[in-house]
Amino acid sequence: MNSPLPIAIIGLGNVGTGVAKILTQHPERITQRAGRPIEIRRAVVRDLKKSRDVELPAGGLTDDIQSVINDPKIKVAVELMGGIHPAREVMLALLEAGKDVVTANKALLCVHGDEIFAAAKRLGRTVCFEAAVAGGIPIIAAVGQSMAANQILGIQAILNGTTNYILTEMLFRGQSYADALRDAQTLGYAEADPTLDVNGTDAAQKLGILAQLAFGTKVSATEFHVTGIDKLEQVDIKHATDLGYVIKLLASVKLVKTRLEMSVRATLIRRDRPLAQIHGPFNAILLDGDVVGNVWYSGRGAGQLPTASAVTADIIDLAIGRAQLTFAQLDLWRTTPEFPLIDPLQASSRYFLRLSVEDRPNVMAEVTGILGRHGISLATIIQPEAPEVEAGSTAVPIVPLIIMTHRTTAGSLAAAERDLDRLGSVRSPRMVLAVAD
Amino acid sequence: MNSPLPIAIIGLGNVGTGVAKILTQHPERITQRAGRPIEIRRAVVRDLKKSRDVELPAGGLTDDIQSVINDPKIKVAVELMGGIHPAREVMLALLEAGKDVVTANKALLCVHGDEIFAAAKRLGRTVCFEAAVAGGIPIIAAVGQSMAANQILGIQAILNGTTNYILTEMLFRGQSYADALRDAQTLGYAEADPTLDVNGTDAAQKLGILAQLAFGTKVSATEFHVTGIDKLEQVDIKHATDLGYVIKLLASVKLVKTRLEMSVRATLIRRDRPLAQIHGPFNAILLDGDVVGNVWYSGRGAGQLPTASAVTADIIDLAIGRAQLTFAQLDLWRTTPEFPLIDPLQASSRYFLRLSVEDRPNVMAEVTGILGRHGISLATIIQPEAPEVEAGSTAVPIVPLIIMTHRTTAGSLAAAERDLDRLGSVRSPRMVLAVAD
């Protein structure tokens, strides 16, 4: 029997408690898999008085992070504080103190990954982050190890369970966005402040980590197109369904010659595609490798136990010594990326437009004329029958106009949108969604 | 730069050529991922004169396996001969000679895995076998590493691309089994002798390896229920479709209390389940872990490049030193399995029966009476309208009778089948298929 591996868990929230449970409730299993016992020597919490759902060794609970940083016996620290500050400072101090770190902190890695990884490499330490992207899916191992013979050509993914749950409720139960969000909050799938989930930031951070891993390209969320689902209306879901599509918050990165096209946005996906069939709080990832072709993963992206499963696998990898070898070999956060991002205005896509237009002669000609002048050709155009006008009303009735375009650049579309805005006959709101190939 | 890793490839067939291509066509990529160049020092072939689709270093080709075994510079041997003899003897000699081995040989591992793995452990060597199961899907890494925090509770999988291609053609093109098989052979999805694919042996060998990895249980294909798709008729596909199911060759192992229920058989899967939607030559695997829940994988299971991708990932893992750590930790081929197999007659399932019965009074009562006496309760019973009898015919018309049962044991069903055989009114052929939960 090898000597135990003493670890510290920093943050005993939902995931931290899950990790502590796995380690304390299944010690034989973990010892067998890791080749040595894993011992929780400290757990750092904010409130020592709060009652905990897990039994820790006496004296293990502390509210003093320094007691971890300064304890040379602790070899591995599991950072589950979340957020960027003070998580960044804590992470750097842990590395400086000679500890390997396991983290699920996607925001921190997306924003300060280059600094943290450089510090770890300089100090000969290892950072494990399987849990930072799509908790239950071992996507970091897949990209970093299993696809090692491949140049990855593209990644298409559903990386945010909250929005996927909301979209599923809107699709199958006909709920409004607001009602579906409230239900998601009640069920614990959405946080009290859901902003970072519903506006696409969370998915963009995860996609940023995947892009760095797969292409060595550091991207900040301001450099590529990121939108969420918070403006979607039930009528968009319905029009998409009528056209044979399902709307998902799609995170996508694709190698086009030597440049990356990257986006996170509500996207129409053909109903028969695998990603269109991922419902509820699940995540899914489709990888395209130049040797292996398409490989597909799906599982729970968040939640206490799926995320804790990934964190624990990382701890076991460190106990075995495998994670150290993997980390030394990962070519992350290069200073000169091989594949820079394409200018977002040059990225091309098919688009779904829902316009509100005045129901009078010539409007259709005006709208299609503008699109045509910007070189945008139309695949489908649907003007649903207008509601009957109330007798005596003198207002011009407003009707929806649904357009699916062929492939065009974001720049052309933006220029066409500016011209549409100048047209008195096109009113707000306007909905513009991408359509996946 | 670390020193190159000299390897030998034994067998330059389809997969061996693929591996050689990846290594020779992308040397910078492989060197970067492996931390050192990987150098093909020898490739062993049967026929030195055959023209090859890949460029090897001059003098690298040999028909003498001893020149690999006796070359101390070769650290890693890639065994792609296939078959059991002499692959077993070659593998043992390579390990004895101090080489680590990468293999895609599922038949060898299923039958002699215990001997080979014990030899490797005794000699301090490593055997890598990611390519042996579902080539394009990194399932060995998933079970052996990523799910390390979990007790796996069950695996359901489509592990044979040939039969899945045939079933897909029968489903979507209405082909007979024989026609679909012939097309699969023409397209290279089935071999000239497809026996081991269509009778379930290939899938059973792969499931055997997964069961050993996930449960530490060594199983030979005679200890569990293995049948293929070679008796299926188009009418079975049609009846399954009418009932809302798709027929797949399902490989399944499930932990029931402390025993394993394991089978490979043509199985009705509800149309809306993910496994029912895996078509063509693809493989898919659904893992159920006690911590992470369900995780789902899909990709190409065979073919030159997907399999070569897995072999190359194993070579890279050996070059880095990661595979050695993983192998030392895998608890494979235990002598006393924690979870023994259940007696196959005690295994329970729902069943689909297609009987050919005489179209005369009382037959339905006789058949359902027999099932009832064996405690088998019926979920659905369909007797399609009989074809019109030709005027003047005196033969009793034979009509199909389709029955879906509730859950029952294989033993009860076998006993009922024996009683049905004694009934003059039930004729051959009879089709019995499992129905997935």
Short mmCIF file of N, CA and C in Angstrom, two decimals, chain A residues 151-262:
data_model
loop_
_atom_site.label_atom_id
_atom_site.label_comp_id
_atom_site.label_asym_id
_atom_site.label_seq_id
_atom_site.Cartn_x
_atom_site.Cartn_y
_atom_site.Cartn_z
N GLN A 151 -5.75 16.18 -35.81
CA GLN A 151 -6.01 17.61 -35.77
C GLN A 151 -7.52 17.75 -35.66
N ILE A 152 -7.98 18.38 -34.62
CA ILE A 152 -9.42 18.60 -34.51
C ILE A 152 -9.83 19.66 -35.53
N LEU A 153 -10.90 19.37 -36.24
CA LEU A 153 -11.37 20.27 -37.30
C LEU A 153 -12.54 21.12 -36.84
N GLY A 154 -13.30 20.61 -35.88
CA GLY A 154 -14.45 21.37 -35.42
C GLY A 154 -15.06 20.78 -34.16
N ILE A 155 -15.75 21.62 -33.41
CA ILE A 155 -16.47 21.20 -32.22
C ILE A 155 -17.83 21.87 -32.27
N GLN A 156 -18.87 21.07 -32.11
CA GLN A 156 -20.22 21.64 -31.98
C GLN A 156 -20.78 21.09 -30.68
N ALA A 157 -21.34 21.96 -29.84
CA ALA A 157 -21.70 21.47 -28.52
C ALA A 157 -22.83 22.24 -27.88
N ILE A 158 -23.54 21.52 -27.03
CA ILE A 158 -24.47 22.12 -26.08
C ILE A 158 -23.77 22.06 -24.73
N LEU A 159 -23.34 23.21 -24.22
CA LEU A 159 -22.47 23.22 -23.05
C LEU A 159 -23.14 23.84 -21.83
N ASN A 160 -24.37 24.28 -21.97
CA ASN A 160 -25.04 24.91 -20.83
C ASN A 160 -26.37 24.20 -20.57
N GLY A 161 -26.44 23.50 -19.44
CA GLY A 161 -27.63 22.72 -19.10
C GLY A 161 -28.83 23.58 -18.76
N THR A 162 -28.58 24.74 -18.16
CA THR A 162 -29.69 25.62 -17.77
C THR A 162 -30.49 26.05 -18.99
N THR A 163 -29.79 26.56 -19.99
CA THR A 163 -30.50 27.04 -21.17
C THR A 163 -31.11 25.86 -21.94
N ASN A 164 -30.44 24.72 -21.92
CA ASN A 164 -31.03 23.59 -22.64
C ASN A 164 -32.30 23.11 -21.97
N TYR A 165 -32.33 23.19 -20.63
CA TYR A 165 -33.56 22.87 -19.92
C TYR A 165 -34.68 23.85 -20.31
N ILE A 166 -34.35 25.13 -20.32
CA ILE A 166 -35.36 26.15 -20.65
C ILE A 166 -35.87 25.94 -22.08
N LEU A 167 -34.97 25.72 -23.02
CA LEU A 167 -35.38 25.53 -24.41
C LEU A 167 -36.25 24.28 -24.57
N THR A 168 -35.92 23.25 -23.79
CA THR A 168 -36.72 22.01 -23.85
C THR A 168 -38.14 22.27 -23.35
N GLU A 169 -38.26 23.01 -22.26
CA GLU A 169 -39.59 23.34 -21.73
C GLU A 169 -40.38 24.20 -22.72
N MET A 170 -39.68 25.16 -23.34
CA MET A 170 -40.36 26.02 -24.33
C MET A 170 -40.84 25.17 -25.51
N LEU A 171 -40.04 24.16 -25.88
CA LEU A 171 -40.39 23.34 -27.04
C LEU A 171 -41.53 22.38 -26.73
N PHE A 172 -41.41 21.65 -25.63
CA PHE A 172 -42.37 20.55 -25.40
C PHE A 172 -43.59 20.99 -24.62
N ARG A 173 -43.45 22.06 -23.81
CA ARG A 173 -44.59 22.47 -23.01
C ARG A 173 -45.15 23.81 -23.47
N GLY A 174 -44.58 24.35 -24.52
CA GLY A 174 -45.12 25.59 -25.07
C GLY A 174 -45.01 26.76 -24.13
N GLN A 175 -44.07 26.67 -23.17
CA GLN A 175 -43.97 27.76 -22.18
C GLN A 175 -43.31 28.99 -22.78
N SER A 176 -43.57 30.12 -22.15
CA SER A 176 -42.83 31.33 -22.49
C SER A 176 -41.43 31.22 -21.89
N TYR A 177 -40.51 32.03 -22.40
CA TYR A 177 -39.15 32.05 -21.84
C TYR A 177 -39.20 32.33 -20.34
N ALA A 178 -39.99 33.31 -19.93
CA ALA A 178 -40.03 33.71 -18.51
C ALA A 178 -40.54 32.58 -17.63
N ASP A 179 -41.60 31.89 -18.08
CA ASP A 179 -42.14 30.78 -17.28
C ASP A 179 -41.14 29.62 -17.19
N ALA A 180 -40.50 29.31 -18.32
CA ALA A 180 -39.55 28.20 -18.32
C ALA A 180 -38.36 28.51 -17.42
N LEU A 181 -37.92 29.77 -17.44
CA LEU A 181 -36.81 30.17 -16.56
C LEU A 181 -37.22 30.02 -15.10
N ARG A 182 -38.44 30.44 -14.77
CA ARG A 182 -38.89 30.34 -13.38
C ARG A 182 -38.94 28.88 -12.94
N ASP A 183 -39.44 28.00 -13.81
CA ASP A 183 -39.46 26.57 -13.48
C ASP A 183 -38.04 26.03 -13.27
N ALA A 184 -37.13 26.47 -14.14
CA ALA A 184 -35.74 26.00 -14.03
C ALA A 184 -35.14 26.44 -12.70
N GLN A 185 -35.52 27.65 -12.26
CA GLN A 185 -35.01 28.12 -10.97
C GLN A 185 -35.60 27.30 -9.82
N THR A 186 -36.91 27.01 -9.91
CA THR A 186 -37.56 26.23 -8.87
C THR A 186 -36.91 24.85 -8.73
N LEU A 187 -36.54 24.26 -9.88
CA LEU A 187 -35.98 22.90 -9.87
C LEU A 187 -34.48 22.89 -9.63
N GLY A 188 -33.88 24.06 -9.47
CA GLY A 188 -32.44 24.11 -9.21
C GLY A 188 -31.59 24.02 -10.46
N TYR A 189 -32.20 24.06 -11.65
CA TYR A 189 -31.40 24.04 -12.88
C TYR A 189 -30.88 25.44 -13.24
N ALA A 190 -31.51 26.46 -12.68
CA ALA A 190 -31.03 27.82 -12.93
C ALA A 190 -30.81 28.51 -11.59
N GLU A 191 -29.80 29.37 -11.54
CA GLU A 191 -29.52 30.10 -10.31
C GLU A 191 -30.45 31.29 -10.17
N ALA A 192 -30.45 31.88 -8.97
CA ALA A 192 -31.30 33.04 -8.71
C ALA A 192 -30.97 34.14 -9.72
N ASP A 193 -29.67 34.37 -9.95
CA ASP A 193 -29.27 35.29 -11.02
C ASP A 193 -28.75 34.45 -12.19
N PRO A 194 -29.61 34.25 -13.18
CA PRO A 194 -29.23 33.33 -14.27
C PRO A 194 -28.48 34.01 -15.40
N THR A 195 -28.08 35.27 -15.22
CA THR A 195 -27.56 36.06 -16.34
C THR A 195 -26.48 35.35 -17.14
N LEU A 196 -25.45 34.83 -16.45
CA LEU A 196 -24.30 34.27 -17.16
C LEU A 196 -24.66 33.01 -17.95
N ASP A 197 -25.70 32.31 -17.49
CA ASP A 197 -26.17 31.16 -18.27
C ASP A 197 -26.95 31.61 -19.49
N VAL A 198 -27.98 32.45 -19.27
CA VAL A 198 -28.92 32.73 -20.37
C VAL A 198 -28.36 33.69 -21.41
N ASN A 199 -27.32 34.46 -21.05
CA ASN A 199 -26.77 35.35 -22.08
C ASN A 199 -25.60 34.73 -22.84
N GLY A 200 -25.32 33.45 -22.57
CA GLY A 200 -24.31 32.74 -23.35
C GLY A 200 -22.91 32.78 -22.78
N THR A 201 -22.68 33.57 -21.71
CA THR A 201 -21.32 33.72 -21.18
C THR A 201 -20.74 32.40 -20.70
N ASP A 202 -21.55 31.64 -19.94
CA ASP A 202 -21.06 30.36 -19.40
C ASP A 202 -20.62 29.43 -20.52
N ALA A 203 -21.46 29.29 -21.53
CA ALA A 203 -21.10 28.42 -22.66
C ALA A 203 -19.88 28.95 -23.39
N ALA A 204 -19.78 30.29 -23.50
CA ALA A 204 -18.63 30.88 -24.20
C ALA A 204 -17.33 30.60 -23.44
N GLN A 205 -17.39 30.65 -22.11
CA GLN A 205 -16.18 30.35 -21.33
C GLN A 205 -15.74 28.91 -21.54
N LYS A 206 -16.72 28.00 -21.55
CA LYS A 206 -16.38 26.58 -21.76
C LYS A 206 -15.84 26.37 -23.18
N LEU A 207 -16.48 27.01 -24.15
CA LEU A 207 -15.99 26.87 -25.53
C LEU A 207 -14.58 27.45 -25.65
N GLY A 208 -14.33 28.54 -24.92
CA GLY A 208 -12.99 29.12 -24.93
C GLY A 208 -11.94 28.12 -24.46
N ILE A 209 -12.26 27.38 -23.39
CA ILE A 209 -11.32 26.38 -22.89
C ILE A 209 -11.12 25.27 -23.92
N LEU A 210 -12.21 24.81 -24.52
CA LEU A 210 -12.10 23.76 -25.54
C LEU A 210 -11.28 24.24 -26.73
N ALA A 211 -11.49 25.49 -27.14
CA ALA A 211 -10.76 26.01 -28.30
C ALA A 211 -9.27 26.11 -27.99
N GLN A 212 -8.96 26.50 -26.75
CA GLN A 212 -7.55 26.57 -26.37
C GLN A 212 -6.92 25.19 -26.40
N LEU A 213 -7.67 24.21 -25.90
CA LEU A 213 -7.16 22.84 -25.84
C LEU A 213 -7.01 22.25 -27.24
N ALA A 214 -8.00 22.49 -28.08
CA ALA A 214 -8.02 21.84 -29.40
C ALA A 214 -7.18 22.57 -30.42
N PHE A 215 -7.07 23.89 -30.30
CA PHE A 215 -6.41 24.68 -31.34
C PHE A 215 -5.27 25.55 -30.81
N GLY A 216 -5.06 25.56 -29.50
CA GLY A 216 -4.01 26.38 -28.92
C GLY A 216 -4.28 27.87 -29.03
N THR A 217 -5.52 28.23 -29.25
CA THR A 217 -5.87 29.63 -29.48
C THR A 217 -6.54 30.21 -28.24
N LYS A 218 -5.97 31.27 -27.71
CA LYS A 218 -6.63 31.94 -26.59
C LYS A 218 -7.65 32.93 -27.12
N VAL A 219 -8.85 32.83 -26.63
CA VAL A 219 -9.91 33.70 -27.12
C VAL A 219 -10.62 34.32 -25.94
N SER A 220 -10.89 35.60 -26.01
CA SER A 220 -11.77 36.18 -25.00
C SER A 220 -13.16 36.29 -25.62
N ALA A 221 -14.16 36.27 -24.74
CA ALA A 221 -15.53 36.20 -25.23
C ALA A 221 -15.92 37.43 -26.03
N THR A 222 -15.12 38.48 -25.99
CA THR A 222 -15.46 39.66 -26.79
C THR A 222 -14.97 39.53 -28.23
N GLU A 223 -14.15 38.52 -28.49
CA GLU A 223 -13.58 38.40 -29.84
C GLU A 223 -14.43 37.56 -30.77
N PHE A 224 -15.46 36.92 -30.24
CA PHE A 224 -16.31 36.14 -31.12
C PHE A 224 -17.77 36.39 -30.78
N HIS A 225 -18.65 35.88 -31.63
CA HIS A 225 -20.07 36.17 -31.49
C HIS A 225 -20.68 35.37 -30.35
N VAL A 226 -21.13 36.05 -29.29
CA VAL A 226 -21.78 35.38 -28.15
C VAL A 226 -23.13 36.03 -27.90
N THR A 227 -24.19 35.28 -28.08
CA THR A 227 -25.51 35.75 -27.65
C THR A 227 -26.19 34.60 -26.92
N GLY A 228 -27.27 34.92 -26.24
CA GLY A 228 -27.94 33.92 -25.41
C GLY A 228 -29.31 33.59 -25.92
N ILE A 229 -30.15 33.18 -24.99
CA ILE A 229 -31.51 32.79 -25.37
C ILE A 229 -32.54 33.71 -24.74
N ASP A 230 -32.08 34.78 -24.08
CA ASP A 230 -32.98 35.57 -23.25
C ASP A 230 -33.94 36.46 -24.04
N LYS A 231 -33.73 36.56 -25.35
CA LYS A 231 -34.68 37.34 -26.16
C LYS A 231 -35.64 36.44 -26.92
N LEU A 232 -35.44 35.14 -26.84
CA LEU A 232 -36.26 34.21 -27.62
C LEU A 232 -37.72 34.27 -27.19
N GLU A 233 -38.60 34.14 -28.16
CA GLU A 233 -40.02 34.07 -27.83
C GLU A 233 -40.56 32.72 -28.27
N GLN A 234 -41.68 32.36 -27.66
CA GLN A 234 -42.33 31.09 -28.00
C GLN A 234 -42.60 31.00 -29.50
N VAL A 235 -42.89 32.15 -30.12
CA VAL A 235 -43.21 32.13 -31.54
C VAL A 235 -41.98 31.71 -32.38
N ASP A 236 -40.78 32.00 -31.89
CA ASP A 236 -39.58 31.55 -32.62
C ASP A 236 -39.45 30.03 -32.58
N ILE A 237 -39.73 29.48 -31.39
CA ILE A 237 -39.69 28.02 -31.24
C ILE A 237 -40.69 27.40 -32.24
N LYS A 238 -41.87 28.02 -32.30
CA LYS A 238 -42.93 27.46 -33.14
C LYS A 238 -42.56 27.56 -34.63
N HIS A 239 -42.06 28.72 -35.04
CA HIS A 239 -41.68 28.83 -36.46
C HIS A 239 -40.56 27.84 -36.80
N ALA A 240 -39.60 27.69 -35.88
CA ALA A 240 -38.50 26.74 -36.13
C ALA A 240 -39.06 25.33 -36.29
N THR A 241 -39.98 24.98 -35.40
CA THR A 241 -40.59 23.64 -35.47
C THR A 241 -41.28 23.44 -36.81
N ASP A 242 -42.04 24.46 -37.23
CA ASP A 242 -42.76 24.34 -38.51
C ASP A 242 -41.79 24.12 -39.68
N LEU A 243 -40.60 24.69 -39.55
CA LEU A 243 -39.61 24.56 -40.63
C LEU A 243 -38.78 23.29 -40.50
N GLY A 244 -39.01 22.49 -39.42
CA GLY A 244 -38.28 21.24 -39.26
C GLY A 244 -37.01 21.38 -38.43
N TYR A 245 -36.96 22.41 -37.61
CA TYR A 245 -35.75 22.68 -36.82
C TYR A 245 -36.07 22.74 -35.32
N VAL A 246 -35.01 22.60 -34.51
CA VAL A 246 -35.09 22.78 -33.07
C VAL A 246 -34.07 23.87 -32.71
N ILE A 247 -34.44 24.77 -31.79
CA ILE A 247 -33.50 25.83 -31.40
C ILE A 247 -32.70 25.39 -30.19
N LYS A 248 -31.38 25.46 -30.31
CA LYS A 248 -30.47 25.13 -29.21
C LYS A 248 -29.46 26.26 -29.05
N LEU A 249 -28.92 26.40 -27.83
CA LEU A 249 -27.80 27.32 -27.65
C LEU A 249 -26.55 26.56 -28.06
N LEU A 250 -26.11 26.80 -29.28
CA LEU A 250 -25.03 26.02 -29.88
C LEU A 250 -23.69 26.75 -29.71
N ALA A 251 -22.73 26.04 -29.14
CA ALA A 251 -21.36 26.54 -29.06
C ALA A 251 -20.58 25.85 -30.16
N SER A 252 -19.95 26.63 -31.00
CA SER A 252 -19.35 26.04 -32.19
C SER A 252 -18.00 26.68 -32.49
N VAL A 253 -17.04 25.84 -32.82
CA VAL A 253 -15.75 26.34 -33.30
C VAL A 253 -15.32 25.44 -34.44
N LYS A 254 -14.87 26.06 -35.52
CA LYS A 254 -14.62 25.30 -36.74
C LYS A 254 -13.36 25.86 -37.38
N LEU A 255 -12.50 24.95 -37.83
CA LEU A 255 -11.28 25.36 -38.53
C LEU A 255 -11.62 25.54 -40.00
N VAL A 256 -11.51 26.79 -40.49
CA VAL A 256 -11.77 27.07 -41.89
C VAL A 256 -10.42 27.50 -42.49
N LYS A 257 -9.84 26.61 -43.29
CA LYS A 257 -8.45 26.77 -43.74
C LYS A 257 -7.56 26.96 -42.50
N THR A 258 -7.02 28.16 -42.27
CA THR A 258 -6.13 28.30 -41.10
C THR A 258 -6.73 29.22 -40.04
N ARG A 259 -8.04 29.50 -40.17
CA ARG A 259 -8.65 30.40 -39.19
C ARG A 259 -9.83 29.73 -38.50
N LEU A 260 -10.14 30.21 -37.30
CA LEU A 260 -11.22 29.64 -36.51
C LEU A 260 -12.47 30.50 -36.61
N GLU A 261 -13.57 29.86 -36.96
CA GLU A 261 -14.88 30.50 -36.83
C GLU A 261 -15.48 30.00 -35.53
N MET A 262 -15.89 30.92 -34.70
CA MET A 262 -16.29 30.53 -33.35
C MET A 262 -17.51 31.34 -32.94
#
